[in-house]
Short mmCIF file of C-alpha atoms and ligand atoms in Angstrom, two decimals:
data_model
loop_
_atom_site.label_atom_id
_atom_site.label_comp_id
_atom_site.label_asym_id
_atom_site.label_seq_id
_atom_site.Cartn_x
_atom_site.Cartn_y
_atom_site.Cartn_z
CA UNK A 1 110.08 120.33 88.83
CA UNK A 2 107.12 118.40 90.29
CA UNK A 3 104.14 120.71 90.18
CA UNK A 4 100.45 120.52 89.33
CA UNK A 5 99.37 122.57 86.30
CA UNK A 6 96.33 124.82 85.84
CA UNK A 7 94.16 121.95 84.61
CA UNK A 8 95.09 119.70 87.49
CA UNK A 9 97.72 117.55 85.80
CA UNK A 10 100.96 116.16 87.14
CA UNK A 11 102.61 115.29 83.84
CA UNK A 12 100.05 113.16 82.04
CA UNK A 13 98.12 112.18 85.17
CA UNK A 14 95.22 113.98 86.84
CA UNK A 15 92.50 116.19 85.36
CA UNK A 16 88.80 116.16 86.12
CA UNK A 17 86.67 113.56 84.34
CA UNK A 18 83.24 114.06 85.83
CA UNK A 19 79.59 113.70 84.89
CA UNK A 20 77.98 116.88 83.59
CA UNK A 21 75.83 117.18 86.72
CA UNK A 22 78.84 117.43 89.01
CA UNK A 23 80.46 120.12 86.95
CA UNK A 24 79.10 123.17 88.83
CA UNK A 25 80.14 121.67 92.18
CA UNK A 26 83.67 120.70 91.18
CA UNK A 27 84.17 123.89 89.19
CA UNK A 28 83.12 126.05 92.15
CA UNK A 29 85.63 124.22 94.34
CA UNK A 30 88.33 124.53 91.69
CA UNK A 31 87.85 128.26 91.36
CA UNK A 32 87.80 128.94 95.09
CA UNK A 33 89.99 126.45 96.93
CA UNK A 34 93.32 128.25 96.57
CA UNK A 35 91.84 131.63 97.40
CA UNK A 36 90.07 130.23 100.49
CA UNK A 37 93.18 128.40 101.67
CA UNK A 38 95.24 131.57 101.26
CA UNK A 39 92.80 133.62 103.36
CA UNK A 40 94.55 134.37 106.68
CA UNK A 41 91.36 133.77 108.71
CA UNK A 42 90.98 130.32 107.11
CA UNK A 43 94.65 129.58 107.69
CA UNK A 44 94.37 130.59 111.35
CA UNK A 45 91.23 128.52 111.96
CA UNK A 46 92.89 125.49 110.31
CA UNK A 47 96.16 125.87 112.25
CA UNK A 48 94.40 126.44 115.58
CA UNK A 49 92.36 123.25 115.17
CA UNK A 50 95.41 121.24 114.10
CA UNK A 51 97.15 122.38 117.25
CA UNK A 52 94.43 122.27 119.91
CA UNK A 53 92.05 119.64 118.52
CA UNK A 54 94.29 117.25 116.56
CA UNK A 55 97.29 117.64 118.85
CA UNK A 56 99.87 118.81 116.30
CA UNK A 57 102.76 118.99 115.78
CA UNK A 58 102.95 115.20 115.83
CA UNK A 59 106.28 114.07 117.31
CA UNK A 60 109.23 112.93 115.23
CA UNK A 61 110.61 110.03 117.22
CA UNK A 62 114.07 108.46 116.86
CA UNK A 63 113.45 104.70 116.99
CA UNK A 64 116.60 103.54 118.72
CA UNK A 65 116.03 99.80 118.86
CA UNK A 66 114.65 99.63 115.33
CA UNK A 67 117.63 101.67 114.10
CA UNK A 68 120.08 99.34 115.81
CA UNK A 69 118.39 96.33 114.27
CA UNK A 70 118.44 97.68 110.71
CA UNK A 71 121.80 99.45 111.04
CA UNK A 72 120.56 102.89 109.99
CA UNK A 73 119.00 106.01 111.53
CA UNK A 74 115.22 105.55 111.63
CA UNK A 75 112.82 108.31 112.63
CA UNK A 76 109.07 107.82 112.95
CA UNK A 77 106.64 110.61 112.11
CA UNK A 78 103.93 109.89 114.65
CA UNK A 79 100.65 110.53 112.81
CA UNK A 80 99.28 107.66 114.90
CA UNK A 81 99.18 110.05 117.85
CA UNK A 82 96.72 112.42 116.16
CA UNK A 83 93.17 112.64 117.44
CA UNK A 84 91.26 109.70 115.84
CA UNK A 85 94.49 107.77 115.36
CA UNK A 86 95.74 108.56 111.85
CA UNK A 87 96.78 111.27 109.41
CA UNK A 88 93.31 111.47 107.88
CA UNK A 89 92.07 114.10 110.35
CA UNK A 90 94.48 116.70 108.85
CA UNK A 91 92.52 116.57 105.61
CA UNK A 92 89.01 116.39 107.09
CA UNK A 93 89.65 119.43 109.29
CA UNK A 94 90.73 121.33 106.18
CA UNK A 95 87.79 120.17 104.11
CA UNK A 96 85.10 120.82 106.72
CA UNK A 97 86.33 124.41 107.00
CA UNK A 98 86.32 124.59 103.18
CA UNK A 99 82.72 123.24 103.07
CA UNK A 100 81.61 125.91 105.54
CA UNK A 101 83.23 128.65 103.44
CA UNK A 102 81.38 127.31 100.40
CA UNK A 103 78.08 127.48 102.30
CA UNK A 104 77.47 123.71 102.24
CA UNK A 105 75.12 122.20 104.84
CA UNK A 106 75.43 118.43 104.29
CA UNK A 107 78.57 116.26 104.21
CA UNK A 108 79.14 112.92 102.51
CA UNK A 109 82.23 110.72 102.50
CA UNK A 110 83.46 107.27 101.51
CA UNK A 111 85.58 105.09 103.73
CA UNK A 112 87.65 101.89 103.51
CA UNK A 113 89.30 101.07 106.82
CA UNK A 114 86.78 103.35 108.46
CA UNK A 115 89.53 105.79 109.40
CA UNK A 116 88.40 108.44 106.92
CA UNK A 117 84.79 107.86 107.94
CA UNK A 118 85.71 108.38 111.58
CA UNK A 119 87.77 111.46 110.74
CA UNK A 120 84.84 112.87 108.75
CA UNK A 121 82.21 112.02 111.39
CA UNK A 122 84.50 113.70 113.91
CA UNK A 123 84.76 117.02 112.09
CA UNK A 124 81.03 117.01 111.28
CA UNK A 125 80.32 116.70 115.01
CA UNK A 126 82.89 119.42 115.62
CA UNK A 127 81.05 121.95 113.43
CA UNK A 128 77.50 120.51 113.72
CA UNK A 129 76.83 119.36 110.13
CA UNK A 130 74.93 116.17 109.14
CA UNK A 131 77.22 113.39 107.92
CA UNK A 132 76.58 110.36 105.70
CA UNK A 133 79.42 107.87 105.28
CA UNK A 134 79.38 105.24 102.52
CA UNK A 135 81.26 102.07 103.39
CA UNK A 136 81.61 98.69 101.67
CA UNK A 137 79.55 95.99 103.37
CA UNK A 138 82.66 93.81 103.82
CA UNK A 139 84.56 96.69 105.39
CA UNK A 140 81.62 97.32 107.74
CA UNK A 141 82.14 93.78 109.02
CA UNK A 142 85.92 93.82 109.29
CA UNK A 143 86.12 97.32 110.82
CA UNK A 144 83.27 97.12 113.32
CA UNK A 145 84.82 99.36 116.00
CA UNK A 146 85.16 102.24 113.54
CA UNK A 147 81.53 101.83 112.44
CA UNK A 148 80.47 102.17 116.08
CA UNK A 149 82.63 105.27 116.48
CA UNK A 150 81.03 106.96 113.49
CA UNK A 151 77.53 106.15 114.75
CA UNK A 152 78.36 107.37 118.23
CA UNK A 153 79.33 110.76 116.80
CA UNK A 154 76.02 111.00 114.97
CA UNK A 155 77.01 109.95 111.45
CA UNK A 156 74.85 107.69 109.31
CA UNK A 157 76.81 104.75 107.86
CA UNK A 158 75.36 103.49 104.58
CA UNK A 159 76.59 100.12 103.26
CA UNK A 160 77.77 99.73 99.64
CA UNK A 161 76.63 96.31 98.46
CA UNK A 162 77.90 96.30 94.87
CA UNK A 163 81.10 94.83 93.42
CA UNK A 164 83.68 93.74 95.98
CA UNK A 165 81.75 95.65 98.68
CA UNK A 166 84.91 97.59 99.60
CA UNK A 167 86.38 101.04 99.14
CA UNK A 168 85.91 101.56 95.40
CA UNK A 169 82.24 100.59 95.68
CA UNK A 170 81.73 102.98 98.58
CA UNK A 171 83.33 105.69 96.44
CA UNK A 172 80.89 104.96 93.60
CA UNK A 173 77.95 105.30 96.01
CA UNK A 174 79.27 108.60 97.35
CA UNK A 175 79.65 110.00 93.82
CA UNK A 176 76.07 108.89 93.05
CA UNK A 177 74.83 110.72 96.15
CA UNK A 178 76.69 113.86 95.16
CA UNK A 179 75.16 113.83 91.67
CA UNK A 180 71.72 113.69 93.31
CA UNK A 181 72.51 116.47 95.80
CA UNK A 182 74.72 118.92 93.93
CA UNK A 183 73.59 122.11 95.68
CA UNK A 184 73.88 121.67 99.43
CA UNK A 185 76.40 118.82 99.72
CA UNK A 186 80.18 118.76 100.02
CA UNK A 187 81.93 115.47 99.33
CA UNK A 188 84.94 115.04 101.63
CA UNK A 189 87.25 112.75 99.65
CA UNK A 190 89.69 110.92 101.92
CA UNK A 191 92.80 110.69 99.78
CA UNK A 192 94.72 112.39 96.98
CA UNK A 193 92.34 110.91 94.43
CA UNK A 194 89.27 112.10 92.55
CA UNK A 195 88.85 114.95 90.07
CA UNK A 196 90.99 118.09 90.25
CA UNK A 197 91.18 119.99 92.59
CA UNK A 198 90.83 117.19 95.17
CA UNK A 199 94.29 115.60 94.78
CA UNK A 200 96.00 118.97 95.11
CA UNK A 201 93.74 120.24 97.91
CA UNK A 202 94.16 117.07 99.98
CA UNK A 203 97.94 117.07 99.40
CA UNK A 204 98.11 120.67 100.64
CA UNK A 205 96.12 119.88 103.79
CA UNK A 206 98.35 116.86 104.47
CA UNK A 207 101.54 118.77 103.66
CA UNK A 208 101.70 119.86 107.30
CA UNK A 209 103.38 116.46 107.84
CA UNK A 210 106.51 117.29 105.81
CA UNK A 211 106.40 120.93 106.91
CA UNK A 212 106.88 119.73 110.49
CA UNK A 213 109.38 117.05 109.48
CA UNK A 214 111.67 119.75 108.08
CA UNK A 215 112.11 121.67 111.33
CA UNK A 216 111.98 118.56 113.48
CA UNK A 217 114.78 116.90 111.50
CA UNK A 218 116.79 120.13 111.57
CA UNK A 219 116.45 120.16 115.36
CA UNK A 220 117.41 116.50 115.77
CA UNK A 221 119.99 115.91 113.04
CA UNK A 222 121.08 119.39 112.00
CA UNK A 223 119.78 118.81 108.50
CA UNK A 224 116.18 119.34 107.41
CA UNK A 225 116.45 116.76 104.64
CA UNK A 226 116.47 113.02 105.37
CA UNK A 227 118.03 110.54 102.95
CA UNK A 228 114.74 108.73 102.42
CA UNK A 229 111.07 108.92 103.30
CA UNK A 230 109.01 105.74 103.37
CA UNK A 231 105.22 105.80 103.33
CA UNK A 232 102.48 103.32 102.50
CA UNK A 233 100.22 104.19 99.58
CA UNK A 234 96.56 103.37 99.28
CA UNK A 235 95.26 106.42 97.44
CA UNK A 236 98.39 108.20 98.60
CA UNK A 237 97.44 110.97 101.04
CA UNK A 238 99.80 110.18 103.92
CA UNK A 239 102.61 109.70 101.40
CA UNK A 240 101.72 112.95 99.63
CA UNK A 241 101.83 114.79 102.96
CA UNK A 242 105.15 113.23 103.93
CA UNK A 243 106.73 113.92 100.52
CA UNK A 244 105.20 117.32 99.79
CA UNK A 245 107.96 119.71 100.86
CA UNK A 246 110.61 117.33 99.51
CA UNK A 247 109.14 116.75 96.05
CA UNK A 248 111.69 119.06 94.48
CA UNK A 249 114.63 117.98 96.64
CA UNK A 250 116.09 115.25 94.41
CA UNK A 251 118.55 114.08 97.10
CA UNK A 252 115.66 112.83 99.25
CA UNK A 253 114.57 109.34 98.15
CA UNK A 254 110.81 108.92 98.13
CA UNK A 255 109.72 105.33 98.69
CA UNK A 256 106.09 104.37 98.07
CA UNK A 257 104.94 101.10 99.59
CA UNK A 258 101.95 99.37 98.05
CA UNK A 259 100.00 96.30 99.15
CA UNK A 260 100.94 93.10 97.32
CA UNK A 261 98.20 91.20 99.16
CA UNK A 262 98.77 87.46 98.70
CA UNK A 263 101.54 88.23 96.19
CA UNK A 264 101.75 90.26 93.00
CA UNK A 265 101.08 87.28 90.73
CA UNK A 266 98.38 85.78 92.94
CA UNK A 267 95.43 87.67 91.51
CA UNK A 268 94.80 88.88 95.09
CA UNK A 269 96.70 92.15 95.27
CA UNK A 270 96.49 95.94 95.25
CA UNK A 271 99.94 96.68 93.79
CA UNK A 272 98.72 99.31 91.35
CA UNK A 273 102.07 100.66 90.18
CA UNK A 274 103.14 97.17 89.06
CA UNK A 275 99.83 95.77 87.84
CA UNK A 276 98.12 98.97 86.79
CA UNK A 277 97.84 100.71 83.47
CA UNK A 278 96.70 104.17 82.41
CA UNK A 279 93.02 104.86 82.64
CA UNK A 280 90.36 106.90 84.38
CA UNK A 281 89.04 106.08 87.83
CA UNK A 282 86.87 108.21 90.09
CA UNK A 283 87.39 111.33 88.05
CA UNK A 284 91.09 111.37 87.29
CA UNK A 285 93.48 109.90 84.77
CA UNK A 286 95.96 107.74 86.62
CA UNK A 287 97.28 104.20 87.00
CA UNK A 288 94.67 101.60 87.89
CA UNK A 289 94.20 97.87 87.84
CA UNK A 290 91.90 97.03 84.94
CA UNK A 291 91.10 94.28 82.48
CA UNK A 292 91.95 94.62 78.78
CA UNK A 293 88.51 96.05 78.10
CA UNK A 294 88.79 98.61 80.90
CA UNK A 295 86.81 96.95 83.70
CA UNK A 296 88.26 97.62 87.13
CA UNK A 297 89.94 94.58 88.69
CA UNK A 298 88.85 93.89 92.27
CA UNK A 299 91.80 94.72 94.50
CA UNK A 300 92.74 92.78 97.60
CA UNK A 301 94.81 93.59 100.70
CA UNK A 302 94.62 92.50 104.32
CA UNK A 303 94.41 96.21 105.17
CA UNK A 304 91.20 97.94 104.18
CA UNK A 305 92.98 101.28 103.71
CA UNK A 306 95.27 99.94 100.95
CA UNK A 307 92.55 97.89 99.26
CA UNK A 308 92.05 100.31 96.33
CA UNK A 309 92.55 99.62 92.59
CA UNK A 310 94.12 103.01 91.76
CA UNK A 311 96.66 105.50 93.09
CA UNK A 312 96.46 109.27 93.13
CA UNK A 313 97.75 111.05 90.01
CA UNK A 314 100.64 112.62 91.91
CA UNK A 315 101.99 109.17 92.77
CA UNK A 316 101.38 107.84 89.25
CA UNK A 317 103.54 110.71 88.03
CA UNK A 318 106.21 110.34 90.73
CA UNK A 319 106.58 106.65 89.95
CA UNK A 320 106.34 106.95 86.15
CA UNK A 321 108.93 109.75 86.12
CA UNK A 322 111.29 107.86 88.42
CA UNK A 323 111.11 110.48 91.19
CA UNK A 324 109.63 107.92 93.60
CA UNK A 325 110.47 104.23 93.98
CA UNK A 326 107.60 101.81 94.44
CA UNK A 327 107.82 98.55 96.35
CA UNK A 328 105.03 96.08 97.12
CA UNK A 329 104.68 94.23 100.39
CA UNK A 330 102.57 91.12 101.06
CA UNK A 331 99.99 90.66 103.84
CA UNK A 332 102.39 88.25 105.52
CA UNK A 333 105.31 90.70 105.52
CA UNK A 334 103.08 93.53 106.74
CA UNK A 335 101.82 91.39 109.64
CA UNK A 336 105.37 90.39 110.56
CA UNK A 337 106.58 94.00 110.44
CA UNK A 338 103.63 95.15 112.57
CA UNK A 339 104.47 92.58 115.25
CA UNK A 340 108.15 93.48 115.02
CA UNK A 341 107.53 97.21 115.57
CA UNK A 342 105.18 96.44 118.45
CA UNK A 343 107.82 94.33 120.21
CA UNK A 344 110.83 96.51 119.35
CA UNK A 345 109.37 99.94 120.08
CA UNK A 346 106.09 99.46 121.95
CA UNK A 347 104.13 100.98 119.08
CA UNK A 348 101.31 98.99 117.47
CA UNK A 349 100.91 100.35 113.94
CA UNK A 350 97.89 100.20 111.66
CA UNK A 351 98.18 97.31 109.22
CA UNK A 352 98.49 99.86 106.41
CA UNK A 353 101.51 101.34 108.15
CA UNK A 354 102.92 97.86 108.77
CA UNK A 355 103.51 97.69 105.00
CA UNK A 356 105.79 100.74 105.19
CA UNK A 357 107.86 99.15 107.97
CA UNK A 358 108.24 95.89 106.01
CA UNK A 359 110.09 97.85 103.31
CA UNK A 360 113.05 97.98 105.72
CA UNK A 361 113.51 94.25 105.16
CA UNK A 362 113.96 94.79 101.43
CA UNK A 363 115.83 98.09 101.11
CA UNK A 364 119.26 98.39 102.70
CA UNK A 365 120.31 101.79 104.03
CA UNK A 366 123.78 102.91 105.12
CA UNK A 367 124.51 103.33 108.79
CA UNK A 368 124.69 107.12 108.71
CA UNK A 369 121.62 107.54 106.51
CA UNK A 370 118.50 109.14 107.97
CA UNK A 371 115.26 107.39 107.07
CA UNK A 372 111.86 108.75 108.03
CA UNK A 373 108.91 106.37 108.11
CA UNK A 374 105.53 108.02 108.10
CA UNK A 375 103.68 106.19 110.87
CA UNK A 376 100.31 106.91 109.30
CA UNK A 377 98.10 105.36 111.97
CA UNK A 378 97.71 103.24 115.08
CA UNK A 379 96.70 99.61 115.12
CA UNK A 380 93.79 99.49 117.58
CA UNK A 381 91.34 99.09 114.69
CA UNK A 382 93.28 96.03 113.46
CA UNK A 383 93.57 94.13 116.73
CA UNK A 384 91.01 91.51 115.69
CA UNK A 385 93.17 90.72 112.63
CA UNK A 386 96.44 90.77 114.58
CA UNK A 387 95.07 88.40 117.23
CA UNK A 388 94.35 85.74 114.60
CA UNK A 389 98.11 85.50 113.99
CA UNK A 390 99.23 85.66 117.61
CA UNK A 391 100.85 82.24 117.64
CA UNK A 392 103.01 82.85 114.60
CA UNK A 393 104.96 85.99 115.46
C1 PLP B 1 93.63 105.31 105.07
C2 PLP B 1 94.94 104.93 105.58
C3 PLP B 1 96.02 104.74 104.71
C4 PLP B 1 95.91 104.78 103.23
O1 PLP B 1 95.47 106.00 102.69
P1 PLP B 1 96.44 107.03 102.00
O2 PLP B 1 95.54 108.03 101.38
O3 PLP B 1 97.24 106.27 100.99
O4 PLP B 1 97.31 107.61 103.05
C5 PLP B 1 97.26 104.47 105.28
N1 PLP B 1 97.42 104.37 106.63
C6 PLP B 1 96.38 104.54 107.47
C7 PLP B 1 96.62 104.42 108.94
C8 PLP B 1 95.12 104.83 106.99
O5 PLP B 1 94.10 105.00 107.84
#
């Protein structure tokens, strides 16, 4: 049985390793999150916004030409069609309502690809709360359109200039801010990472993905269980949402796709489940890429959203226990798969999502098998990167 325990552990992974000064904040959230989420007025407000503001349910689309090519039955869960273009809005809607219930008046967030920053800036505008988004200086450069979006909606984007100037550094800055503003501020974490209760809370908000998949598959195939679910994993929130209602259905294969960057042995990679070892990062015990003396190794991926040196504790547990299979996909394969989907189905995926599609080139499914790919986001934000490779694909 895959289940989080009272202390926030999935098996040996999880927990809450936080500085003393954050304790009241995290503890308040831990004590209240389940009760607040179970409140029917909260539930209604959340569901109404998912429907009328986000545009849910997101369609489950049978990809006919892709299926014919790979010789199996491929369905796409269209999170790319959500407002703001990815799954991340499911979580930020949930957390902004949570922040309001907790009486918070100031919102901070970290962002990699800029998708979580945009999703957070969006919900802050929606409810009228001030928003500060920390973002690595390199990501600010490579994701310029998302930076403009955040600013247009009134958020302040603060660059993180330390380390690799990417997602993990932005996360460090956000944690520092929270320590300095423990009373009035809620930190909207963008994935199933961080101290308990964040991984569980974010997974629950994202679980709407697999909740819908169940009835949509039933409608289309007569069976609510697919044979496999494929999702890319940065921190692991879109995968957690896509797996959630199938975690304890052992017949459903769960396939987690990580970024191999330039190749697993290249030193330029973010394939945490292969290269990582047990340790503590951003408040939880999980798998992370670290040196022998525990310094975090700078990750690399062509996609900013997968460029993270850890994975959420749920995924560490799923992979370590054998419940999920992990596969790593290079930049090159992700680019090729993104072009292939664009030309086969007229859908330009986010580069993160391109990694999930590339898994189809490495895992063979039977003709009658039903495979769901979680199409976590759309590729508009990555056009500048795609265009550089126009001649090759
Ligand atoms: C952020 C992002 C990811 C990676 O984050 P997870 O928490 O692992 O889901 C994947 N796809 C898209 C489109 C993203 O924006």
